[in-house]
Amino acid sequence: MENLQTPQGELGLPIIGETLNFLLDPNYALKKKQQYGNVFKTRIFGSPSVFMIGAEANQFIFANENKYFDVNWPASTKALLGNMSLAMQSGHTHTSRRKLMVQAFQPRALASYTPEIISITAQYFQRWEQMGTLTWYGEIRDYTFDVASKTLVNTSDGSQTKLSKYFYDWADGLFSIPLQLPWTKFGKAMQARKQIRELLGETIQARQQLLDRGDQFSKEAIAKDAIAILLNAEDEQGHKLSLDELKDQILVLLFAGHETLTSAIASFCLLLAQHPDVCDRARAEQMELIQSNSEINADTLKQMPYLDAVMKEVLRFVPPVGGAFRKTKEDFEYKGFLIPQGWTVIYQINQSHQDEAVYSDPDTFNPDRFLENTNDRAKLFSYVPFGGGMRECLGKEYARLEMKIFGAMLLRQYRWELLPNQNLSLIKVPTPHPRDGLKVRFYCDH
Ligand code: HEM
């Protein structure tokens, strides 16, 4: 190990390094990759960092989680998420909590959320039809928040409640300077965290009381949200989550699931408006399904291969999460380079999805590439919108379900057109979203 060199690249200025280029230049990783190849060093967010790009790097990182890599979040994010949230836990605690929390995302749980998702989706479509023209992004954000708050914390119209206000104040401070004063972003966010935890505490206690009654009514009433499932869930030793931890775990679900889904659904709407041929084919598939069985349910949702391919391509083309950060736990060698202990490592979802060896013509939006099964194995670590390994997205199936319900219901009954004179280029941080918020005309198909 002594003779090895760290990868090529510039650490730049002390502390700030290349943070601004990284945040402001959407092609930062691509340019560096062209200059240095798939492994290069830099300094971002105050830490010497190594980018590890490509399928092989993804596989290496996913396989060595906990051995060489640990979670890595800025100080502000750590404080706001709390130590007891899945995103912050590592080692045995993380493995055991994942097993417990996955119960809220198993097929039975997802099936129980489905009627609520369908009903909220229908309400929003009616609202948008009445509005006629709208700036869609903010509306989609309210929609995904309502779905999350109903299915995760049994709160109706979440986007119109105090929970939403506190949540946005909280989210505003996630990547801020961790200076806790009443007027700083971080200070306000910490205050919002307290308020969210109070609200969650009340909801959890109400759910617990209903659970304790144990009669048929209470069983049915509580079977439909994640809080109830997680209150009942036990780890291998038969331990349940404490009230304190449950609050943080629910908060991380709201956080991880909300902006990502908003971005994914908005990209679906934008890309289909820009590709009428794809939209027509996806609509034709829905029309065919309607002939045999009009309902949208767990069974019919499985019979939409073209919509599946469209959703996969949306997540390849505009991944809501561009990459993720880790901290190295010890020195190790990768591709002949020394990667020192205590450095940051970044794996790149964006760049993986642009690999020409796997995706011919990667800059073209082409769902057909996911109908051809030939190179599925090759795609294994080149297609990582949800990450991979033991930190793979916990809500992956939930996200797919909501995207598909939204897409299928939209295509069956509605049409949308992009309004002129708007900037459709994407702002990439924190999740990709159209600069002018996606202005559309929205109307019923018949
Ligand atoms: C299209 C939507 C979504 C995308 C693209 C997405 C993407 C991701 C990615 C890339 C990771 C891994 C990050 C890493 O390697 O550190 C992740 C982790 C996670 N996601 Fe998602 N996500 C989505 C939706 C959701 C939803 C709906 C939920 C929950 C309701 C959720 C909950 C989580 C959690 C809890 C983790 C942390 C897992 C762990 O550290 O063990 N995500 N997500």
Short mmCIF file of C-alpha atoms and ligand atoms in Angstrom, two decimals:
data_model
loop_
_atom_site.label_atom_id
_atom_site.label_comp_id
_atom_site.label_asym_id
_atom_site.label_seq_id
_atom_site.Cartn_x
_atom_site.Cartn_y
_atom_site.Cartn_z
CA MET A 1 0.00 0.00 0.00
CA GLU A 2 2.94 2.38 0.79
CA ASN A 3 3.98 2.62 -2.86
CA LEU A 4 0.54 3.49 -4.10
CA GLN A 5 -0.46 7.00 -5.11
CA THR A 6 -3.80 8.66 -4.57
CA PRO A 7 -5.77 9.15 -7.85
CA GLN A 8 -5.05 12.03 -10.23
CA GLY A 9 -6.92 15.30 -9.85
CA GLU A 10 -6.74 18.60 -7.96
CA LEU A 11 -7.61 19.15 -4.33
CA GLY A 12 -7.97 22.87 -5.09
CA LEU A 13 -8.17 25.57 -2.42
CA PRO A 14 -8.17 24.57 1.27
CA ILE A 15 -11.67 23.81 2.59
CA ILE A 16 -13.68 25.04 -0.39
CA GLY A 17 -11.71 23.04 -2.99
CA GLU A 18 -13.95 22.46 -6.03
CA THR A 19 -17.28 22.56 -4.15
CA LEU A 20 -18.69 25.40 -6.23
CA ASN A 21 -17.84 23.75 -9.57
CA PHE A 22 -19.38 20.53 -8.28
CA LEU A 23 -22.60 22.29 -7.25
CA LEU A 24 -22.93 24.69 -10.16
CA ASP A 25 -21.63 22.80 -13.20
CA PRO A 26 -24.00 19.97 -14.22
CA ASN A 27 -21.17 18.47 -16.33
CA TYR A 28 -18.55 18.61 -13.59
CA ALA A 29 -18.16 14.83 -13.22
CA LEU A 30 -18.21 14.27 -16.98
CA LYS A 31 -15.49 16.86 -17.64
CA LYS A 32 -13.28 15.44 -14.90
CA LYS A 33 -13.87 11.93 -16.16
CA GLN A 34 -12.78 12.98 -19.65
CA GLN A 35 -9.64 14.48 -18.15
CA TYR A 36 -8.66 11.77 -15.64
CA GLY A 37 -10.76 8.67 -16.28
CA ASN A 38 -13.19 6.90 -13.95
CA VAL A 39 -11.30 7.54 -10.70
CA PHE A 40 -10.14 11.02 -9.72
CA LYS A 41 -9.63 13.09 -6.62
CA THR A 42 -10.86 16.54 -5.67
CA ARG A 43 -11.97 18.41 -2.55
CA ILE A 44 -15.64 19.05 -1.90
CA PHE A 45 -17.53 20.15 1.21
CA GLY A 46 -14.19 20.56 2.97
CA SER A 47 -13.06 16.97 2.54
CA PRO A 48 -10.57 15.35 0.17
CA SER A 49 -12.79 13.25 -2.05
CA VAL A 50 -12.57 10.56 -4.71
CA PHE A 51 -15.08 10.07 -7.49
CA MET A 52 -15.45 6.40 -8.42
CA ILE A 53 -17.43 6.14 -11.64
CA GLY A 54 -18.99 3.27 -13.54
CA ALA A 55 -20.58 -0.15 -13.05
CA GLU A 56 -17.43 -1.71 -11.61
CA ALA A 57 -17.07 1.08 -9.05
CA ASN A 58 -20.73 0.79 -8.07
CA GLN A 59 -20.35 -2.94 -7.56
CA PHE A 60 -17.18 -2.42 -5.49
CA ILE A 61 -18.83 0.16 -3.24
CA PHE A 62 -22.05 -1.81 -2.75
CA ALA A 63 -20.07 -4.97 -1.93
CA ASN A 64 -17.78 -3.23 0.58
CA GLU A 65 -20.33 -1.23 2.51
CA ASN A 66 -19.34 -1.30 6.23
CA LYS A 67 -15.93 -2.81 5.36
CA TYR A 68 -14.34 0.15 3.58
CA PHE A 69 -17.28 2.54 3.57
CA ASP A 70 -19.54 4.21 6.09
CA VAL A 71 -22.38 6.71 5.68
CA ASN A 72 -21.35 10.29 5.20
CA TRP A 73 -23.61 13.32 5.56
CA PRO A 74 -22.85 17.00 6.19
CA ALA A 75 -23.09 18.07 9.86
CA SER A 76 -26.38 19.93 9.25
CA THR A 77 -28.02 16.84 7.70
CA LYS A 78 -26.79 14.62 10.53
CA ALA A 79 -28.30 16.87 13.18
CA LEU A 80 -31.59 17.30 11.34
CA LEU A 81 -32.13 13.65 10.50
CA GLY A 82 -31.10 12.53 13.97
CA ASN A 83 -28.82 9.66 15.03
CA MET A 84 -31.63 7.18 15.10
CA SER A 85 -32.59 7.41 11.44
CA LEU A 86 -31.79 4.63 8.99
CA ALA A 87 -29.74 6.93 6.75
CA MET A 88 -27.43 7.62 9.69
CA GLN A 89 -27.17 4.15 11.19
CA SER A 90 -24.42 1.74 10.23
CA GLY A 91 -23.12 -1.77 10.94
CA HIS A 92 -25.31 -4.22 12.82
CA THR A 93 -27.84 -1.56 13.92
CA HIS A 94 -28.40 -0.59 10.30
CA THR A 95 -28.85 -4.17 9.10
CA SER A 96 -31.26 -5.00 11.87
CA ARG A 97 -33.31 -1.78 11.44
CA ARG A 98 -33.58 -2.33 7.71
CA LYS A 99 -35.05 -5.78 8.28
CA LEU A 100 -37.58 -4.26 10.61
CA MET A 101 -38.48 -1.27 8.47
CA VAL A 102 -38.75 -3.18 5.24
CA GLN A 103 -42.01 -4.54 6.63
CA ALA A 104 -43.65 -1.23 5.76
CA PHE A 105 -42.70 -1.80 2.09
CA GLN A 106 -43.58 -5.44 1.55
CA PRO A 107 -46.14 -6.37 -1.12
CA ARG A 108 -48.95 -6.69 1.44
CA ALA A 109 -48.23 -3.25 2.86
CA LEU A 110 -47.99 -1.72 -0.62
CA ALA A 111 -51.31 -3.32 -1.57
CA SER A 112 -52.90 -1.72 1.49
CA TYR A 113 -51.63 1.75 0.46
CA THR A 114 -52.85 1.36 -3.13
CA PRO A 115 -56.51 2.48 -2.68
CA GLU A 116 -55.37 5.65 -0.87
CA ILE A 117 -52.83 6.45 -3.58
CA ILE A 118 -55.48 5.97 -6.27
CA SER A 119 -57.97 8.16 -4.46
CA ILE A 120 -55.50 11.03 -3.84
CA THR A 121 -54.31 10.80 -7.46
CA ALA A 122 -57.89 11.09 -8.77
CA GLN A 123 -58.55 14.13 -6.54
CA TYR A 124 -55.45 15.91 -7.84
CA PHE A 125 -56.32 15.17 -11.48
CA GLN A 126 -59.76 16.70 -10.97
CA ARG A 127 -58.19 19.73 -9.35
CA TRP A 128 -55.74 20.18 -12.23
CA GLU A 129 -58.51 19.78 -14.79
CA GLN A 130 -60.40 22.59 -13.07
CA MET A 131 -57.30 24.75 -13.03
CA GLY A 132 -56.80 24.22 -16.79
CA THR A 133 -53.35 25.76 -16.93
CA LEU A 134 -50.89 25.30 -14.12
CA THR A 135 -47.29 25.33 -12.97
CA TRP A 136 -47.08 21.64 -12.36
CA TYR A 137 -43.96 21.07 -10.27
CA GLY A 138 -45.26 22.64 -7.05
CA GLU A 139 -48.57 20.84 -7.50
CA ILE A 140 -46.83 17.48 -7.97
CA ARG A 141 -44.86 18.23 -4.83
CA ASP A 142 -48.10 18.73 -2.87
CA TYR A 143 -49.45 15.54 -4.42
CA THR A 144 -46.47 13.39 -3.39
CA PHE A 145 -46.53 14.97 0.07
CA ASP A 146 -50.22 14.13 0.46
CA VAL A 147 -49.59 10.53 -0.61
CA ALA A 148 -46.62 10.21 1.74
CA SER A 149 -48.38 11.79 4.71
CA LYS A 150 -51.48 9.64 4.23
CA THR A 151 -49.72 6.32 3.68
CA LEU A 152 -46.84 6.87 6.09
CA VAL A 153 -48.38 8.89 8.93
CA ASN A 154 -52.14 8.64 8.38
CA THR A 155 -52.53 12.40 7.88
CA SER A 156 -54.99 13.54 5.22
CA ASP A 157 -54.22 16.55 2.98
CA GLY A 158 -50.75 16.67 4.52
CA SER A 159 -49.60 19.43 2.15
CA GLN A 160 -52.16 21.81 3.72
CA THR A 161 -51.26 21.06 7.34
CA LYS A 162 -48.67 22.27 9.83
CA LEU A 163 -46.70 19.09 9.08
CA SER A 164 -45.97 20.34 5.57
CA LYS A 165 -44.94 23.82 6.75
CA TYR A 166 -42.60 22.40 9.37
CA PHE A 167 -41.30 19.84 6.89
CA TYR A 168 -40.27 22.49 4.34
CA ASP A 169 -38.59 24.63 7.04
CA TRP A 170 -36.78 21.50 8.13
CA ALA A 171 -35.75 20.49 4.60
CA ASP A 172 -34.46 24.01 3.95
CA GLY A 173 -31.74 23.55 6.54
CA LEU A 174 -30.58 20.08 5.51
CA PHE A 175 -27.56 21.34 3.59
CA SER A 176 -26.77 24.53 5.48
CA ILE A 177 -24.09 25.92 7.79
CA PRO A 178 -24.75 24.20 11.13
CA LEU A 179 -25.05 27.38 13.17
CA GLN A 180 -28.01 27.05 15.51
CA LEU A 181 -29.40 30.55 16.02
CA PRO A 182 -33.07 31.58 15.81
CA TRP A 183 -32.59 33.41 12.50
CA THR A 184 -30.31 30.98 10.64
CA LYS A 185 -31.66 28.37 8.20
CA PHE A 186 -30.21 25.67 10.41
CA GLY A 187 -31.70 27.17 13.59
CA LYS A 188 -35.16 27.37 12.00
CA ALA A 189 -34.81 23.83 10.69
CA MET A 190 -33.86 22.49 14.14
CA GLN A 191 -36.92 24.22 15.61
CA ALA A 192 -39.04 22.62 12.84
CA ARG A 193 -37.53 19.22 13.64
CA LYS A 194 -38.76 19.62 17.23
CA GLN A 195 -42.23 20.54 16.01
CA ILE A 196 -42.39 17.65 13.52
CA ARG A 197 -41.33 15.21 16.23
CA GLU A 198 -44.06 16.53 18.50
CA LEU A 199 -46.70 16.06 15.79
CA LEU A 200 -45.39 12.60 14.96
CA GLY A 201 -45.39 11.74 18.67
CA GLU A 202 -49.11 12.60 18.90
CA THR A 203 -49.96 10.55 15.78
CA ILE A 204 -47.93 7.59 16.98
CA GLN A 205 -49.60 7.61 20.37
CA ALA A 206 -53.07 7.76 18.81
CA ARG A 207 -52.14 4.80 16.58
CA GLN A 208 -50.78 2.92 19.59
CA GLN A 209 -54.04 3.43 21.50
CA LEU A 210 -56.05 2.09 18.58
CA LEU A 211 -53.67 -0.86 18.28
CA ASP A 212 -54.04 -1.61 22.01
CA ARG A 213 -57.81 -1.92 21.60
CA GLY A 214 -57.12 -4.91 19.37
CA ASP A 215 -60.69 -5.22 18.01
CA GLN A 216 -61.59 -5.77 14.36
CA PHE A 217 -62.30 -2.09 13.68
CA SER A 218 -58.95 -1.00 15.05
CA LYS A 219 -57.14 -3.71 13.09
CA GLU A 220 -58.68 -2.60 9.82
CA ALA A 221 -58.18 1.08 10.55
CA ILE A 222 -54.51 0.72 11.29
CA ALA A 223 -53.61 -1.72 8.53
CA LYS A 224 -53.24 1.09 6.04
CA ASP A 225 -50.27 3.14 7.14
CA ALA A 226 -46.60 2.66 7.83
CA ILE A 227 -46.74 3.95 11.42
CA ALA A 228 -49.05 1.14 12.44
CA ILE A 229 -46.91 -1.45 10.67
CA LEU A 230 -43.74 -0.10 12.26
CA LEU A 231 -45.33 0.04 15.72
CA ASN A 232 -45.97 -3.68 15.46
CA ALA A 233 -42.69 -4.63 13.76
CA GLU A 234 -40.02 -6.51 15.73
CA ASP A 235 -36.35 -7.23 15.08
CA GLU A 236 -34.70 -10.69 15.37
CA GLN A 237 -34.58 -10.38 19.17
CA GLY A 238 -38.24 -9.44 19.39
CA HIS A 239 -37.47 -5.76 20.15
CA LYS A 240 -39.74 -3.03 18.84
CA LEU A 241 -38.70 0.50 17.89
CA SER A 242 -38.81 3.00 20.76
CA LEU A 243 -41.12 6.01 20.37
CA ASP A 244 -38.06 8.22 20.07
CA GLU A 245 -36.55 6.20 17.25
CA LEU A 246 -39.84 5.71 15.44
CA LYS A 247 -40.17 9.50 15.11
CA ASP A 248 -36.76 9.75 13.42
CA GLN A 249 -37.41 6.73 11.22
CA ILE A 250 -40.70 8.17 9.97
CA LEU A 251 -39.02 11.51 9.34
CA VAL A 252 -36.33 9.88 7.18
CA LEU A 253 -39.02 8.16 5.13
CA LEU A 254 -40.81 11.46 4.52
CA PHE A 255 -37.50 13.02 3.53
CA ALA A 256 -36.14 10.23 1.33
CA GLY A 257 -39.40 9.60 -0.43
CA HIS A 258 -40.77 12.99 -1.16
CA GLU A 259 -38.52 15.16 -3.35
CA THR A 260 -37.22 12.14 -5.25
CA LEU A 261 -40.70 11.06 -6.30
CA THR A 262 -41.70 14.61 -7.18
CA SER A 263 -38.71 14.86 -9.49
CA ALA A 264 -39.37 11.44 -11.07
CA ILE A 265 -43.04 12.14 -11.75
CA ALA A 266 -42.34 15.61 -13.15
CA SER A 267 -39.68 14.14 -15.47
CA PHE A 268 -42.20 11.56 -16.67
CA CYS A 269 -44.71 14.33 -17.48
CA LEU A 270 -42.10 16.46 -19.22
CA LEU A 271 -40.51 13.67 -21.25
CA LEU A 272 -43.84 12.31 -22.46
CA ALA A 273 -44.94 15.78 -23.53
CA GLN A 274 -41.67 16.06 -25.46
CA HIS A 275 -42.01 12.57 -27.01
CA PRO A 276 -45.57 12.23 -28.35
CA ASP A 277 -44.74 8.88 -30.00
CA VAL A 278 -43.85 7.38 -26.59
CA CYS A 279 -46.92 8.97 -25.01
CA ASP A 280 -49.20 7.52 -27.73
CA ARG A 281 -47.79 4.02 -27.28
CA ALA A 282 -48.14 4.20 -23.50
CA ARG A 283 -51.70 5.47 -23.87
CA ALA A 284 -52.55 2.69 -26.37
CA GLU A 285 -51.36 0.10 -23.83
CA GLN A 286 -53.72 1.56 -21.23
CA MET A 287 -56.63 1.62 -23.69
CA GLU A 288 -56.07 -2.04 -24.46
CA LEU A 289 -56.08 -2.87 -20.76
CA ILE A 290 -59.28 -0.92 -20.21
CA GLN A 291 -61.02 -3.19 -22.75
CA SER A 292 -60.42 -6.27 -20.61
CA ASN A 293 -60.46 -4.82 -17.09
CA SER A 294 -60.92 -1.15 -16.39
CA GLU A 295 -59.78 -1.14 -12.77
CA ILE A 296 -56.30 -0.17 -11.65
CA ASN A 297 -55.19 -2.61 -8.98
CA ALA A 298 -52.21 -4.72 -7.96
CA ASP A 299 -52.95 -7.22 -10.78
CA THR A 300 -53.56 -4.82 -13.65
CA LEU A 301 -50.52 -2.78 -12.64
CA LYS A 302 -48.39 -5.84 -13.44
CA GLN A 303 -49.68 -5.95 -17.02
CA MET A 304 -48.10 -2.75 -18.32
CA PRO A 305 -44.76 -3.71 -19.86
CA TYR A 306 -44.48 -0.58 -21.97
CA LEU A 307 -45.28 1.75 -19.06
CA ASP A 308 -42.72 -0.20 -17.02
CA ALA A 309 -40.11 0.44 -19.70
CA VAL A 310 -41.04 4.14 -19.85
CA MET A 311 -40.66 4.53 -16.08
CA LYS A 312 -37.31 2.73 -16.13
CA GLU A 313 -36.08 4.98 -18.92
CA VAL A 314 -37.30 8.11 -17.08
CA LEU A 315 -35.21 7.08 -14.06
CA ARG A 316 -32.21 6.31 -16.29
CA PHE A 317 -32.49 9.53 -18.25
CA VAL A 318 -33.07 11.89 -15.31
CA PRO A 319 -32.15 10.04 -12.10
CA PRO A 320 -33.64 11.94 -9.15
CA VAL A 321 -30.56 11.13 -7.06
CA GLY A 322 -27.38 11.89 -9.02
CA GLY A 323 -25.00 10.02 -6.74
CA ALA A 324 -24.22 9.39 -3.10
CA PHE A 325 -21.48 9.99 -0.57
CA ARG A 326 -19.52 7.67 1.71
CA LYS A 327 -16.65 8.09 4.18
CA THR A 328 -13.75 5.61 3.98
CA LYS A 329 -13.16 3.55 7.15
CA GLU A 330 -9.62 2.43 6.29
CA ASP A 331 -6.99 2.77 3.54
CA PHE A 332 -7.69 0.52 0.57
CA GLU A 333 -6.58 -0.02 -3.01
CA TYR A 334 -8.84 0.51 -5.99
CA LYS A 335 -7.61 0.22 -9.60
CA GLY A 336 -4.02 0.60 -8.45
CA PHE A 337 -4.71 3.78 -6.47
CA LEU A 338 -4.56 4.40 -2.74
CA ILE A 339 -7.86 5.61 -1.33
CA PRO A 340 -6.96 6.92 2.14
CA GLN A 341 -8.95 6.48 5.34
CA GLY A 342 -11.22 9.40 6.25
CA TRP A 343 -11.71 10.58 2.65
CA THR A 344 -15.07 11.02 1.00
CA VAL A 345 -16.02 8.67 -1.84
CA ILE A 346 -18.75 9.55 -4.31
CA TYR A 347 -20.46 7.06 -6.57
CA GLN A 348 -22.14 8.45 -9.65
CA ILE A 349 -25.62 7.42 -10.70
CA ASN A 350 -25.83 9.99 -13.50
CA GLN A 351 -22.62 8.91 -15.17
CA SER A 352 -23.40 5.20 -14.78
CA HIS A 353 -26.58 5.75 -16.79
CA GLN A 354 -24.61 7.34 -19.61
CA ASP A 355 -22.31 4.36 -20.20
CA GLU A 356 -22.17 3.90 -23.97
CA ALA A 357 -21.02 0.30 -23.62
CA VAL A 358 -24.41 -0.52 -22.12
CA TYR A 359 -26.74 2.19 -23.47
CA SER A 360 -26.39 2.90 -27.17
CA ASP A 361 -27.06 6.55 -27.85
CA PRO A 362 -27.41 7.36 -24.13
CA ASP A 363 -28.57 10.94 -24.73
CA THR A 364 -31.73 9.73 -26.46
CA PHE A 365 -34.88 9.04 -24.45
CA ASN A 366 -35.77 5.56 -25.66
CA PRO A 367 -37.93 3.26 -23.48
CA ASP A 368 -37.50 0.45 -26.02
CA ARG A 369 -34.03 -0.19 -24.65
CA PHE A 370 -35.73 -1.69 -21.58
CA LEU A 371 -37.96 -3.97 -23.64
CA GLU A 372 -34.93 -5.70 -25.11
CA ASN A 373 -33.82 -8.21 -22.48
CA THR A 374 -30.48 -9.00 -24.04
CA ASN A 375 -28.17 -6.96 -21.86
CA ASP A 376 -29.97 -7.04 -18.52
CA ARG A 377 -26.98 -8.55 -16.74
CA ALA A 378 -24.73 -5.91 -18.20
CA LYS A 379 -27.13 -3.31 -16.81
CA LEU A 380 -26.96 -4.77 -13.30
CA PHE A 381 -24.57 -2.17 -11.91
CA SER A 382 -25.00 0.34 -14.74
CA TYR A 383 -28.62 0.93 -13.83
CA VAL A 384 -28.68 2.22 -10.27
CA PRO A 385 -31.41 4.87 -9.83
CA PHE A 386 -32.09 3.38 -6.39
CA GLY A 387 -28.46 2.72 -5.44
CA GLY A 388 -27.58 -0.86 -4.51
CA GLY A 389 -26.33 -3.30 -1.91
CA MET A 390 -27.28 -2.99 1.73
CA ARG A 391 -28.09 0.71 1.47
CA GLU A 392 -30.28 0.33 -1.61
CA CYS A 393 -33.39 2.50 -1.52
CA LEU A 394 -35.85 1.11 1.00
CA GLY A 395 -38.80 2.72 -0.76
CA LYS A 396 -37.96 1.47 -4.27
CA GLU A 397 -41.15 -0.56 -4.75
CA TYR A 398 -43.27 2.12 -3.13
CA ALA A 399 -41.81 4.66 -5.56
CA ARG A 400 -42.44 2.42 -8.55
CA LEU A 401 -46.00 1.81 -7.39
CA GLU A 402 -46.83 5.49 -7.03
CA MET A 403 -45.19 6.38 -10.35
CA LYS A 404 -47.13 3.68 -12.14
CA ILE A 405 -50.48 4.54 -10.60
CA PHE A 406 -49.92 8.18 -11.49
CA GLY A 407 -48.82 7.34 -15.06
CA ALA A 408 -51.57 4.83 -15.79
CA MET A 409 -54.37 7.05 -14.44
CA LEU A 410 -53.02 10.09 -16.25
CA LEU A 411 -52.74 8.33 -19.62
CA ARG A 412 -56.20 6.80 -19.33
CA GLN A 413 -58.13 10.02 -18.90
CA TYR A 414 -56.06 13.13 -19.43
CA ARG A 415 -53.85 15.05 -21.81
CA TRP A 416 -51.30 17.74 -21.10
CA GLU A 417 -49.39 20.18 -23.30
CA LEU A 418 -46.35 22.30 -22.53
CA LEU A 419 -47.12 26.02 -22.57
CA PRO A 420 -44.86 28.16 -24.78
CA ASN A 421 -42.22 30.61 -23.52
CA GLN A 422 -40.87 28.64 -20.61
CA ASN A 423 -37.42 27.42 -19.72
CA LEU A 424 -37.50 23.64 -19.60
CA SER A 425 -33.84 23.14 -18.77
CA LEU A 426 -33.28 21.25 -15.54
CA ILE A 427 -31.85 22.59 -12.31
CA LYS A 428 -30.02 19.53 -10.96
CA VAL A 429 -29.69 20.37 -7.25
CA PRO A 430 -31.11 19.10 -4.90
CA THR A 431 -33.21 16.97 -7.31
CA PRO A 432 -33.68 17.67 -11.03
CA HIS A 433 -36.56 20.05 -11.74
CA PRO A 434 -37.51 22.29 -14.69
CA ARG A 435 -36.31 25.85 -14.18
CA ASP A 436 -39.72 27.46 -14.70
CA GLY A 437 -41.66 24.81 -12.81
CA LEU A 438 -43.22 23.02 -15.82
CA LYS A 439 -46.13 25.07 -17.09
CA VAL A 440 -48.83 23.03 -18.82
CA ARG A 441 -52.38 23.00 -20.09
CA PHE A 442 -54.15 20.05 -18.50
CA TYR A 443 -57.46 18.69 -19.75
CA CYS A 444 -59.70 15.66 -19.82
CA ASP A 445 -59.43 13.40 -22.85
CA HIS A 446 -63.17 13.07 -23.53
C1 HEM B 1 -38.03 7.69 -7.54
C2 HEM B 1 -37.93 7.80 -6.23
C3 HEM B 1 -36.70 7.45 -5.44
C4 HEM B 1 -35.38 7.40 -5.82
C5 HEM B 1 -34.80 7.68 -7.19
C6 HEM B 1 -34.62 7.02 -4.64
C7 HEM B 1 -33.24 6.85 -4.64
C8 HEM B 1 -32.52 6.42 -3.55
C9 HEM B 1 -31.10 6.15 -3.56
C10 HEM B 1 -30.18 6.32 -4.76
C11 HEM B 1 -30.75 5.72 -2.32
C12 HEM B 1 -29.36 5.25 -1.87
C13 HEM B 1 -28.51 6.38 -1.39
C14 HEM B 1 -27.15 5.89 -0.93
O1 HEM B 1 -26.54 5.02 -1.59
O2 HEM B 1 -26.67 6.40 0.09
C15 HEM B 1 -31.94 5.74 -1.51
C16 HEM B 1 -31.98 5.40 -0.16
C17 HEM B 1 -33.13 5.43 0.59
N1 HEM B 1 -34.41 5.66 0.15
FE1 HEM B 1 -34.96 6.15 -1.74
N2 HEM B 1 -35.47 6.85 -3.59
C18 HEM B 1 -36.76 7.08 -4.03
C19 HEM B 1 -37.90 6.99 -3.28
C20 HEM B 1 -37.97 6.61 -1.97
C21 HEM B 1 -39.18 6.46 -1.21
C22 HEM B 1 -40.59 6.65 -1.77
C23 HEM B 1 -38.82 6.13 0.07
C24 HEM B 1 -39.67 5.88 1.29
C25 HEM B 1 -40.95 6.10 1.40
C26 HEM B 1 -37.38 6.05 0.10
C27 HEM B 1 -36.64 5.72 1.21
C28 HEM B 1 -35.26 5.56 1.22
C29 HEM B 1 -34.49 5.26 2.43
C30 HEM B 1 -35.05 5.09 3.83
C31 HEM B 1 -33.15 5.17 2.02
C32 HEM B 1 -31.94 4.92 2.94
C33 HEM B 1 -31.65 3.43 2.94
C34 HEM B 1 -30.47 3.05 3.81
O3 HEM B 1 -29.59 3.87 4.08
O4 HEM B 1 -30.44 1.88 4.22
N3 HEM B 1 -36.90 6.34 -1.15
N4 HEM B 1 -33.01 6.15 -2.28
#
